[in-house]
XYZ file of C-alpha atoms in Angstrom:
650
model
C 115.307 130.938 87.616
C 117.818 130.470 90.299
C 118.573 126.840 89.370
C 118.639 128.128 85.279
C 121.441 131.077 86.769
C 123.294 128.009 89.159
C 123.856 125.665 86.005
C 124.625 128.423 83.108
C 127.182 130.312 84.972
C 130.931 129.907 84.272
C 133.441 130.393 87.393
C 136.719 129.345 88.015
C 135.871 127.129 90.772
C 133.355 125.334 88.762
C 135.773 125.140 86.066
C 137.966 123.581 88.449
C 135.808 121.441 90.053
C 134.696 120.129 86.630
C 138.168 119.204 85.407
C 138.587 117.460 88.694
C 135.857 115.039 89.037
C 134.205 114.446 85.377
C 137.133 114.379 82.736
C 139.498 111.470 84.663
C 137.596 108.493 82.588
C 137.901 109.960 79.175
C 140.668 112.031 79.882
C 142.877 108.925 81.044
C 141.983 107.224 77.691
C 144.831 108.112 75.346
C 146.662 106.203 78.267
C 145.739 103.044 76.317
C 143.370 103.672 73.517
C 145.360 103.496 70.362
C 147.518 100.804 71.983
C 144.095 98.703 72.284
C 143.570 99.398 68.732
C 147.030 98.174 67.109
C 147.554 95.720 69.559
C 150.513 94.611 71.224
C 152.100 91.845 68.915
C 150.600 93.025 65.638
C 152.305 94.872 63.140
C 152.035 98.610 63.280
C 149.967 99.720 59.900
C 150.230 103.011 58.486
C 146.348 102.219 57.348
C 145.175 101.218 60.723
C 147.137 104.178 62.460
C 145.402 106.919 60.343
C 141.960 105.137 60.229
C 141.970 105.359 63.776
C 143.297 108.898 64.759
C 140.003 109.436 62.188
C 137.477 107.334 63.579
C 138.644 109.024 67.170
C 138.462 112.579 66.017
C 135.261 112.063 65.219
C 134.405 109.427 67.695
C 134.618 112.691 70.185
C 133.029 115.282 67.797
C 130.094 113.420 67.403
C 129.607 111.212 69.903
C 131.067 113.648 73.184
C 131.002 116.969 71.845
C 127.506 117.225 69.496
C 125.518 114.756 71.549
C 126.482 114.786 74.833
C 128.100 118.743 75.461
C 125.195 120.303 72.579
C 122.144 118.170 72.713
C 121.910 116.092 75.685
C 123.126 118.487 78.444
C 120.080 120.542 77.549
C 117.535 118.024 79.366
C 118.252 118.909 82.447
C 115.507 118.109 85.342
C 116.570 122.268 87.395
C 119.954 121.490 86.758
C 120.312 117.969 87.708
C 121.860 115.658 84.422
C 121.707 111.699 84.196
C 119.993 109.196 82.880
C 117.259 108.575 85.597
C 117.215 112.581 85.344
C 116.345 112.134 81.499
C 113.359 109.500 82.460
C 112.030 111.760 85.051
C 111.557 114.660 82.343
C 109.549 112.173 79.549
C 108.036 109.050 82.049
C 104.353 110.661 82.117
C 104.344 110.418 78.410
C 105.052 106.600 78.253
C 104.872 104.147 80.540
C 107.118 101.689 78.301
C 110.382 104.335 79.132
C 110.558 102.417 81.983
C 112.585 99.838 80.581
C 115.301 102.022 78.635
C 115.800 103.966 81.908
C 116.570 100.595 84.070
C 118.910 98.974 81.677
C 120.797 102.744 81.237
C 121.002 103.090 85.009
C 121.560 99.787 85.962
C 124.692 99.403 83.175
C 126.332 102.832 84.075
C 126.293 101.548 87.433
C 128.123 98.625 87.042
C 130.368 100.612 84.853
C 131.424 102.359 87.444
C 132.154 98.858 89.196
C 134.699 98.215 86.437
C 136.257 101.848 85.777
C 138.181 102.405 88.619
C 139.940 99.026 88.877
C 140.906 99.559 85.489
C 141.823 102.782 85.582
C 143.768 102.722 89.014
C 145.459 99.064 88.085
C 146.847 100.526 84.583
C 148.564 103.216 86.523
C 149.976 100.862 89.039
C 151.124 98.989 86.932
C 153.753 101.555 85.378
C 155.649 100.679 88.336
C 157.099 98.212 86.257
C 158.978 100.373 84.182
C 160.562 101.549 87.171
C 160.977 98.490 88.796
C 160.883 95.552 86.493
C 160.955 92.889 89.637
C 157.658 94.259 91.074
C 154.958 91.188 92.247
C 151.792 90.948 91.155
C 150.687 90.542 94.620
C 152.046 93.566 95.391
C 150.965 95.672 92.191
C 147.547 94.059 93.950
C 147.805 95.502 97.280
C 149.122 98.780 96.164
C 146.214 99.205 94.324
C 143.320 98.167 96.518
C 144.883 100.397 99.222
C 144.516 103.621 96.248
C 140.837 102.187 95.907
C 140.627 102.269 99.677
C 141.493 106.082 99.934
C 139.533 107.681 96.982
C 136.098 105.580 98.638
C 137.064 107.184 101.584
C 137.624 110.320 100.837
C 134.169 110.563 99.000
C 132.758 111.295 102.561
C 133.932 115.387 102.045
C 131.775 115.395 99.048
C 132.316 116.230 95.212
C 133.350 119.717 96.127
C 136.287 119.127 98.142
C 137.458 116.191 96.103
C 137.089 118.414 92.949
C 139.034 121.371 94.382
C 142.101 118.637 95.385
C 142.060 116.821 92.115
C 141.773 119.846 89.459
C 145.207 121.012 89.391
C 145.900 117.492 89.025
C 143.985 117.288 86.067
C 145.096 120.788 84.322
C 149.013 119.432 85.029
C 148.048 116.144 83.273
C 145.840 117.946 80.606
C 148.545 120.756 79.883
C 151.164 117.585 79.432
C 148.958 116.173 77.187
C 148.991 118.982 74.821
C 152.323 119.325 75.275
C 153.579 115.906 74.282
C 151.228 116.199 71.603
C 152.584 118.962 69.871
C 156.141 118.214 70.470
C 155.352 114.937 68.275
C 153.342 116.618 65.595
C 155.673 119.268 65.099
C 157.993 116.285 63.413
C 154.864 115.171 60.947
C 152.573 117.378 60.719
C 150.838 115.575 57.918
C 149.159 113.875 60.498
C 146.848 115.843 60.728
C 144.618 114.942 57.856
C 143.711 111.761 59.587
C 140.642 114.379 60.080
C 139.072 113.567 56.820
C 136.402 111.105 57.378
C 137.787 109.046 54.482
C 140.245 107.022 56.395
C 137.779 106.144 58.268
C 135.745 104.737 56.195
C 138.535 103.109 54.669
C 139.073 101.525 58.408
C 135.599 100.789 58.893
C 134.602 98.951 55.203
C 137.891 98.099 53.675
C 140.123 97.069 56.094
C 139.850 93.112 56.391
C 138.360 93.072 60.242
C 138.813 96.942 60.474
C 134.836 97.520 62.345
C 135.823 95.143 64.756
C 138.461 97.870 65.641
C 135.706 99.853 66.846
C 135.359 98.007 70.098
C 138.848 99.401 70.958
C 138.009 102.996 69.271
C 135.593 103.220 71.479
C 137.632 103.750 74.654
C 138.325 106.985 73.645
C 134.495 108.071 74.612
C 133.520 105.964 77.372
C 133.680 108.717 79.866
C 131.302 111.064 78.138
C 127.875 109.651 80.338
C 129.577 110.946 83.084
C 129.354 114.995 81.744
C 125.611 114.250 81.655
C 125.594 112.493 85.001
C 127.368 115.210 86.716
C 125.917 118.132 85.449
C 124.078 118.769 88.682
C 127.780 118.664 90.628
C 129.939 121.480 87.996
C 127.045 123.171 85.821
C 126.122 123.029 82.362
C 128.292 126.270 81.317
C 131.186 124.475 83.429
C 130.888 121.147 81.783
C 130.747 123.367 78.392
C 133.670 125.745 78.670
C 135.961 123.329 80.217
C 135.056 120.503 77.401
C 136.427 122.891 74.510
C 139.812 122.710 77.004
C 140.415 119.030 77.290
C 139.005 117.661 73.811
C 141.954 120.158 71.856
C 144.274 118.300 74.642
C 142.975 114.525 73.905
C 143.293 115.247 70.195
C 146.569 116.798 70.307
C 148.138 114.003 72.093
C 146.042 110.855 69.925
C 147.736 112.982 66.596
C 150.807 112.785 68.807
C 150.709 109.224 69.300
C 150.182 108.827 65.382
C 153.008 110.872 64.032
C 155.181 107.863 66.404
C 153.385 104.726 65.110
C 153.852 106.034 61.727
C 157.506 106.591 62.043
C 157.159 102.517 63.625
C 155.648 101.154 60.574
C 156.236 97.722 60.197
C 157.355 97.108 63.585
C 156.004 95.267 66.474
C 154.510 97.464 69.210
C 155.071 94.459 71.885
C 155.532 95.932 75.469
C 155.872 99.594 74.130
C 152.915 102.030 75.058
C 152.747 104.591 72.883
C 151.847 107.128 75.322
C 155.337 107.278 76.897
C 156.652 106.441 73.959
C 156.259 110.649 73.802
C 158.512 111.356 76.552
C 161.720 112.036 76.589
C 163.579 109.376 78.989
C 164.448 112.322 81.730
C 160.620 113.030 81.963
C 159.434 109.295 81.879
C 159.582 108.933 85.975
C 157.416 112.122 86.527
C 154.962 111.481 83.558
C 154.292 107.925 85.160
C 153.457 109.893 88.773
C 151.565 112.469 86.801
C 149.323 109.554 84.593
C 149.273 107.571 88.176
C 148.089 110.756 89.596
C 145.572 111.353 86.362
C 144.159 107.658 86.718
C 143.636 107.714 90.209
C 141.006 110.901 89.471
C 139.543 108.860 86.123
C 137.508 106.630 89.023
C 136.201 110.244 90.593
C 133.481 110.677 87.741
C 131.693 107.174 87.725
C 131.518 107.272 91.355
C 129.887 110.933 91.776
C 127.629 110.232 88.738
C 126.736 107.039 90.870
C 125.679 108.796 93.718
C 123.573 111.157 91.642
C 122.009 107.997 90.159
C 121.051 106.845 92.566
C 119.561 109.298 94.778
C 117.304 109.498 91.831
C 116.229 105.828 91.376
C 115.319 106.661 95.207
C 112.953 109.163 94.027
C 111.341 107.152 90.783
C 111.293 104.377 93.329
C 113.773 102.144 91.792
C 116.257 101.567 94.231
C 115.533 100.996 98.462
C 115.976 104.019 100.627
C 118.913 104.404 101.878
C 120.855 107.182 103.422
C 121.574 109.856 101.531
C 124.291 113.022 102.995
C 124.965 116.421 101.845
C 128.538 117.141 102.814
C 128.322 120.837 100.875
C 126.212 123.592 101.766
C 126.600 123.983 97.440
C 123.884 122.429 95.020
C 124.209 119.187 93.790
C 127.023 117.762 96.072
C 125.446 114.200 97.507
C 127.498 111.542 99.241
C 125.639 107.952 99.601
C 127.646 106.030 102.112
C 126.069 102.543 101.289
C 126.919 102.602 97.605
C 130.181 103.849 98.483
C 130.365 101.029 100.390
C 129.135 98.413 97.778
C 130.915 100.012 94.914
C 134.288 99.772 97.174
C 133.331 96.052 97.669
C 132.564 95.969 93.759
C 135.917 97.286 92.969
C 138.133 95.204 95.179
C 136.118 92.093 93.600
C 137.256 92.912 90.482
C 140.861 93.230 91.014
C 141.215 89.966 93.026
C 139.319 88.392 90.024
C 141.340 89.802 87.435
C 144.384 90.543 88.830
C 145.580 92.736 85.671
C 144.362 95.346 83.970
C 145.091 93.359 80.090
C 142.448 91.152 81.619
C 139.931 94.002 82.411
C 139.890 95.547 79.036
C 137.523 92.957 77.989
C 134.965 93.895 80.901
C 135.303 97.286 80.120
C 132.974 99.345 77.866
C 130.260 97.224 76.904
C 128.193 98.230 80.074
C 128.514 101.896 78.843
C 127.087 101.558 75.291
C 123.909 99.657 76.228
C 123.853 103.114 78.857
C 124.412 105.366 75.431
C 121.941 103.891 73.409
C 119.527 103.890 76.171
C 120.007 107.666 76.951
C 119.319 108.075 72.685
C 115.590 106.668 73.477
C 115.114 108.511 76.367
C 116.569 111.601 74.687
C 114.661 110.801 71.165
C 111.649 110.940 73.229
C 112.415 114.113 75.530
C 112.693 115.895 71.922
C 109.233 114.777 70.589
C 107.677 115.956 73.515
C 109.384 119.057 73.218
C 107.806 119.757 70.136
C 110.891 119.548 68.241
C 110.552 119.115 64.513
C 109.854 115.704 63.563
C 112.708 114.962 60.914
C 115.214 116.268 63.232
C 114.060 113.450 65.930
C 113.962 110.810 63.312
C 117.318 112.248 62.560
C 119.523 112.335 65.559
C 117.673 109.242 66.987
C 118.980 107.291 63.463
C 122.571 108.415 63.500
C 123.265 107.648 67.191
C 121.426 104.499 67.432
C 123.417 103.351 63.884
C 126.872 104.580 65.735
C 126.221 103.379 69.380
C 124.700 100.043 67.867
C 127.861 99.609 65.612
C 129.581 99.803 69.116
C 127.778 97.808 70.574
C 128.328 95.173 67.975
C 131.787 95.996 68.409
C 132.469 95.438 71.688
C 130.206 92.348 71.756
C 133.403 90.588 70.835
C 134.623 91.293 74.244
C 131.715 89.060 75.908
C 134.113 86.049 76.249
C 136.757 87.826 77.163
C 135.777 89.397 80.583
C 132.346 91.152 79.115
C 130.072 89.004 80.682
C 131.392 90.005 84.441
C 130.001 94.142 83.258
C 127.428 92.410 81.824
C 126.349 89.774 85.011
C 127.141 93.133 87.472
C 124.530 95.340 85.390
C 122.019 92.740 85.257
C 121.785 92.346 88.814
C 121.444 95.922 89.362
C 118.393 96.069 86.769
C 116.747 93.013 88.860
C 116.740 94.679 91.929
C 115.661 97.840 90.386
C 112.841 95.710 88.880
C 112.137 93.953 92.156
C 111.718 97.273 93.908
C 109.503 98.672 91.316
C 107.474 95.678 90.742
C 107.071 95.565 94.543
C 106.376 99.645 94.689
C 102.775 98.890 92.499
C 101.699 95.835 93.794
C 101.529 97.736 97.682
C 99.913 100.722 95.661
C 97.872 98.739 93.982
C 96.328 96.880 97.367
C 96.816 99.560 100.077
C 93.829 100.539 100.993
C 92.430 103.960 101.958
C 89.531 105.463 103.662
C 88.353 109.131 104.181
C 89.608 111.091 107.490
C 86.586 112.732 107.682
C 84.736 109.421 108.072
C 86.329 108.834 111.292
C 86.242 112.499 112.478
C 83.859 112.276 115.561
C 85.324 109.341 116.355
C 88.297 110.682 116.980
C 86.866 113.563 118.897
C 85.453 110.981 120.932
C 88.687 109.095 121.541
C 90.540 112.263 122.462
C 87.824 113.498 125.517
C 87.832 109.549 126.859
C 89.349 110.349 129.754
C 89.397 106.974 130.812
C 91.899 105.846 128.319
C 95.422 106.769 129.574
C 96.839 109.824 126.704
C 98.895 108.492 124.669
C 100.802 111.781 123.667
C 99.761 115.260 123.534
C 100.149 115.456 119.554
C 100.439 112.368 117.647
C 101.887 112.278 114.097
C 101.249 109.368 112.177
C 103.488 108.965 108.595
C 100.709 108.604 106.023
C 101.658 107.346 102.642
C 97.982 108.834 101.382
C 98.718 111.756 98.162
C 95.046 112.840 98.705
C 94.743 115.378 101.350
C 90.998 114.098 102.368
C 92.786 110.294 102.863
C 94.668 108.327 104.886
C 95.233 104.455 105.236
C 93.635 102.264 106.726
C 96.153 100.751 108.747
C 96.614 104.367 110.518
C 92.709 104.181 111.608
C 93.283 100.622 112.925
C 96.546 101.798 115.379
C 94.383 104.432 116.521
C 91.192 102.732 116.903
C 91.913 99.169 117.744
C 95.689 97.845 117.851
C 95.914 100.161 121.173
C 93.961 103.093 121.874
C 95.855 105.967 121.259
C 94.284 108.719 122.936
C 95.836 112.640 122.092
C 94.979 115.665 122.326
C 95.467 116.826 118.456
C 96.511 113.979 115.484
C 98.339 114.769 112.880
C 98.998 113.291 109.884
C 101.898 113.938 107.646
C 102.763 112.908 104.106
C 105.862 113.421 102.154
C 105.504 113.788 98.227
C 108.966 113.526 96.775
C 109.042 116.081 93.594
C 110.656 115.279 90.082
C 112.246 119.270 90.672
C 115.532 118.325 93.004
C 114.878 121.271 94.795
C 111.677 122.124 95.838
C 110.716 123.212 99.384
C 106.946 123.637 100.353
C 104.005 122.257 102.723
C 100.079 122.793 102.728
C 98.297 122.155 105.562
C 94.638 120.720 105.474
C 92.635 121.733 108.738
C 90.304 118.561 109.261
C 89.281 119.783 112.479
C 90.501 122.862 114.119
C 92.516 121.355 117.304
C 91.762 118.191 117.015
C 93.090 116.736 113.525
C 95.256 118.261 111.158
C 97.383 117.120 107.533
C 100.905 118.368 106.730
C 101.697 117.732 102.752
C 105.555 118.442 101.967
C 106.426 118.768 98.879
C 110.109 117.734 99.200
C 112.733 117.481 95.845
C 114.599 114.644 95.403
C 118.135 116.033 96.544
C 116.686 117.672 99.618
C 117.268 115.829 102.778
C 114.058 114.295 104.455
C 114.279 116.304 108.146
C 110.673 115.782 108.909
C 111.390 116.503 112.671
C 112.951 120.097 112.070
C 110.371 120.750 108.836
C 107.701 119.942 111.430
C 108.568 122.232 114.144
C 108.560 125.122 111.462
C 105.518 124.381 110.217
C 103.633 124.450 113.922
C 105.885 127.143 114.391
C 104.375 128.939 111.682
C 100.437 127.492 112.432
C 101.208 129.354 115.949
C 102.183 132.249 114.762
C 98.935 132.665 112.783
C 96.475 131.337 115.352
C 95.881 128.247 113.605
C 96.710 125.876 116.108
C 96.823 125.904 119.894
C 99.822 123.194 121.103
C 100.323 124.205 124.932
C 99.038 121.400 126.513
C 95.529 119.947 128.222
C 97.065 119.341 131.456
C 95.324 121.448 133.868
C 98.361 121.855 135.974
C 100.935 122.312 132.770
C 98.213 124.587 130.618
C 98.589 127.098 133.518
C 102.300 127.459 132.782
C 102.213 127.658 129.152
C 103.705 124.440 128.524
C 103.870 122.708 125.074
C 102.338 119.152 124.931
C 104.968 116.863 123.561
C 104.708 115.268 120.297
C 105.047 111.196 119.464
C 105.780 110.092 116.039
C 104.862 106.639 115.457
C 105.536 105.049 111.408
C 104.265 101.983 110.465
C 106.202 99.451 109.197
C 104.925 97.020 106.855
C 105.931 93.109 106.508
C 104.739 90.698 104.670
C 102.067 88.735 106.308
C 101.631 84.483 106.255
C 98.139 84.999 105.569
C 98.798 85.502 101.960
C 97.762 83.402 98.810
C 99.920 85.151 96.030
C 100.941 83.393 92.631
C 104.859 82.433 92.843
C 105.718 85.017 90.872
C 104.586 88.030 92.901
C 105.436 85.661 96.256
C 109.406 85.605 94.921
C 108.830 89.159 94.331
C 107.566 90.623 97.036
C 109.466 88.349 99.962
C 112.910 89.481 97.969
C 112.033 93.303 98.504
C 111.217 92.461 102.238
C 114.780 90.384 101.925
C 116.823 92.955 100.614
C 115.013 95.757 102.975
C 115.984 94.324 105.811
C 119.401 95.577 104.914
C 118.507 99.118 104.838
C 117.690 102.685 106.322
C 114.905 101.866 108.406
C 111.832 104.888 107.605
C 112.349 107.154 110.675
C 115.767 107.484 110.271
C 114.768 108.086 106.138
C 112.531 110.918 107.380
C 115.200 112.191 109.366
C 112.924 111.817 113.132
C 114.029 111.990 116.474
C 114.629 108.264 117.738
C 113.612 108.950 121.102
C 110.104 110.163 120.268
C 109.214 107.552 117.479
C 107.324 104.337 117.651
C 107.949 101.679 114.886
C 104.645 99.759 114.827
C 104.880 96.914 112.083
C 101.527 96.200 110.183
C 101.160 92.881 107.960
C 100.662 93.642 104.663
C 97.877 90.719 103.750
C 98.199 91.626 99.866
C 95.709 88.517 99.181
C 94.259 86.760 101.978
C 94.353 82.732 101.688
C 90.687 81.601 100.768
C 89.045 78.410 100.813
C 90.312 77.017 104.195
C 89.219 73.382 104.554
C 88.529 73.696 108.083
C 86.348 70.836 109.465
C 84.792 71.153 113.105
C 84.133 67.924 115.008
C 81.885 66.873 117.696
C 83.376 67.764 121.811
């Protein structure tokens, strides 16, 4: 109920914060939209021009405002939005989702690889309007040193970025509008490029007119990101402020129109219609306000990447790695290594391209295999809802007919710089695959055994006084769901790899709930002072602090006489003194006395590659350093059989 109150309420801060880290990518689009779609050395049409302020109006009615701001942003998993958020709702009803949820994720991700070059290099490059003898080289390193600073500042979290940035955004919004109107007032005829008609007439009867649509599609390609960041500004938020910037957009694409139309005939060569609008005082200050505006347009892929992938944590898609929570508020996340690799990403892809004309072809195909994805998985979230059956047949026929037409669209681009998006996104979806694949094959072969089996034995072990104690209290990491189980592996440490003689053992396992937010334990009592296990039941955007939830728990045991923790020393029992506590996790690798097929061989030595390279699992369950012990285990997944081993006479 509290989550349902966080995500419906309206404030001014969330409006703020919502304007200042969602809206940049769409709301930087009329920047170069309808310039895409006449093109710089072909004739302005009057046919084209209206077509496309039509296909754009409803581009964003249908597309942003009915799917994404009606329908989709009311599948949210307690408040969180997203794609992986989406999959987490419908995956028990079909294993097969699986697929639609990796090629979504794994696209928007490399989208956001690709949007904030774009965006920041476009704005940089209105320098040369100001000052026509400016270097490539040094358009360049202006703009990887603006990258530089907005990955950086990431680190104070969504919250503080979004306060800084909004006024930003409501200056650039309000001149928008502004510029819009000014230019309508002159024609306003222009409006009726509303009617659907034109375009149609575009779409069907212009020779090459639904080829356009790669280019119309600009206008939209920010709209995953008000899904993927509904768990940073709110539903309501997202909502209220939406209403806000869409009359803006419009405004100023109608704007645009009214001066292409009075251009008819011309050539739009270097001209971009956007400053076309201002007058020649204002030009200097409306290219440090759409340099400002630009700048914040990177802001919502790289939140809505940090949500993403703190989820693909959770549905154990992606490697664990560090998560931070840099706001005491809901929903702000900050994930330094994908800061780091999208920062790489995006400096890549300037030195590669160099300018943003050669970036336009990279841009936007990513993001409509992530639309038509997030139809399926939505499609399916209805029909499990119990929603009427035409309407699901319905919606998931219109948007897969519009975002497939896009898609067709914009497969034009491939050549042209789509196959980089493309090449980024695929590589994402393998390692997501890898990790996955990897994730069931260990399931599958781990091997578990009851505590209770080895109960006495344990009794036995902790009274052998001539085994030096190990610890006082022991806690062993168990990866066991089953409160009656734990692996083998953990019995073999104890048992055989080295004694490991204590007082009381416990055994702790960590469930990691589809509800962002939950907070609870149960504790089973397999013997009373002698072997206990701890279940949390942790969400997905709380941070793993075994150490401290553990304390609280005994804490708590204590208190109720569960549990008595001073320790067995003779000399230290008389003072009251607590017995100290040892963690020790196992860490698996993958052991040379394996006989795998190739396929699960490449598969499973790539996830050992690749996790080499990250958090290592005390430091993911948040323990004390000084009181852990890393013990690695082989994993023998299938042991080599049939060993031609001869033995000879001595």
């Amino acid at each position: 109920m509290e989550d349902k109150k966080h995500i419906d309420t309206v404030s001014a801060a969330g409006l703020l914060v919502a304007l200042g880290i969602i809206y940049g990518d769409i709301g930087t689009s009329p920047l170069y939209t309808l310039r895409a779609i006449v093109g710089p050395t072909s004739v302005i049409n009057a046919e084209v021009v209206k077509g496309a302020l039509s296909c754009i109006f409803w581009t964003l009615t249908l597309q942003t405002t009915i799917k994404y701001v009606v329908l989709i942003l009311r599948a949210d998993n307690r408040g969180e939005g997203g794609i992986f958020a989406l999959y987490a709702l419908v995956r028990r009803h079909a294993r097969w989702l699986t697929l639609p949820a990796i090629i979504g994720g794994s696209a928007l991700l490399a989208d956001g690889i690709i949007t904030p070059p774009i965006s920041v290099t476009s704005a940089v490059e209105g320098l040369r309007q100001l000052y026509p003898t400016i270097t490539e080289w040094q358009i360049i390193t202006i703009v990887i040193g603006i990258l530089s600073v907005l990955f950086l500042i990431q680190a104070f979290g969504t919250s503080v970025v979004g306060t800084a940035f909004g006024p930003i955004m409501i200056v650039w919004f309000g001149m928008l509008a502004v510029l819009g109107i000014g230019s309508i007032a002159l024609d306003p005829t222009i409006l009726s490029a509303v009617n659907p008609y034109y375009a149609y007439q575009l779409l069907v009867e212009y020779p090459g007119g639904f080829w356009l649509l790669g280019s119309v599609f600009l206008c939209t390609t920010g709209a995953e990101a008000l899904y993927s960041d509904m768990g940073h500004c709110g539903r309501a938020n997202i909502r209220v402020s939406w209403g806000f910037v869409k009359v803006c957009l419009l405004l100023n694409y109608f704007g645009q129109g009214v001066w292409l139309m009075s251009h008819a005939g011309e050539n739009l060569n270097e001209r971009i219609p956007f400053y076309q609008l201002m007058p020649s005082w204002f030009l200097t200050i409306g290219i440090v306000i759409a340099t400002s505006a630009t700048v914040i347009a990177s802001q919502a892929l790289i939140s809505g990447s940090f949500t993403l992938i703190s989820e693909a944590i959770r549905l154990n898609f992606w490697p664990k790695v560090r998560l931070r929570y840099p706001s005491v508020q809901k929903g702000q996340i900050y994930v330094p290594s994908v800061n780091g690799l999208l920062w790489m990403g995006c400096v890549g892809v300037v030195l590669y391209f160099r300018e943003s004309s050669n970036m336009e072809g990279a841009y936007g195909l990513a993001i409509t295999l992530t639309m038509l994805m997030t139809t399926m998985l939505m499609a399916y979230y209805l029909y499990s809802k119990k929603y009427q059956a035409w309407g699901v047949v319905l919606f998931l026929t219109v948007y897969v007919a519009i975002e497939g037409s896009f898609l067709v669209a914009n497969l034009i681009k491939f050549m042209h710089g789509g196959y980089v998006s493309l090449l980024l996104g695929a590589t994402i979806a393998g390692v997501m695959y890898i990790w996955l694949q990897a994730f069931q094959i260990k399931l599958r072969l781990t091997e578990y055994v009851r505590i209770d089996h080895y109960l006495t034995s344990l009794k036995e072990l902790s009274r052998d006084i001539s085994i030096p104690k190990y610890a006082t209290h022991i806690v062993f990491m168990s990866n066991a769901a089953r409160q009656s189980e734990i692996e083998s592996k953990i019995i073999y440490s104890i048992f055989q790899k080295r004694p490991k003689r204590a007082d009381i053992y416990w055994f702790v396992h960590v469930d990691t709930t589809d509800d962002p937010y939950t907070m609870e334990y149960k504790v089973n009592t397999i013997a009373s002072d002698d072997a206990y296990k701890i279940t949390f039941k942790l969400g997905f955007r709380v941070e793993q602090r075994i150490n401290l939830f553990l304390r609280k728990v005994i804490e708590d045991m204590v208190r109720n006489k569960e549990v008595d923790i001073t320790s067995r020393y003779e000399s230290l029992n008389r003072q009251n003194v607590i017995g100290d506590f040892r963690f020790v996790v196992l860490e698996k690798f993958l052991s040379f006395e394996n006989d795998l097929p190739t396929f699960e061989r490449i598969i499973m030595n790539t996830y050992f590659s690749i996790k080499g390279f990250t958090t290592s699992e005390d430091r993911w369950f948040g323990l004390d350093s000084s009181s852990v012990k890393i013990e690695k285990v082989p994993l023998v997944i299938r042991p080599v059989e049939n060993i031609s081993l001869k033995r000879i006479p001595s």
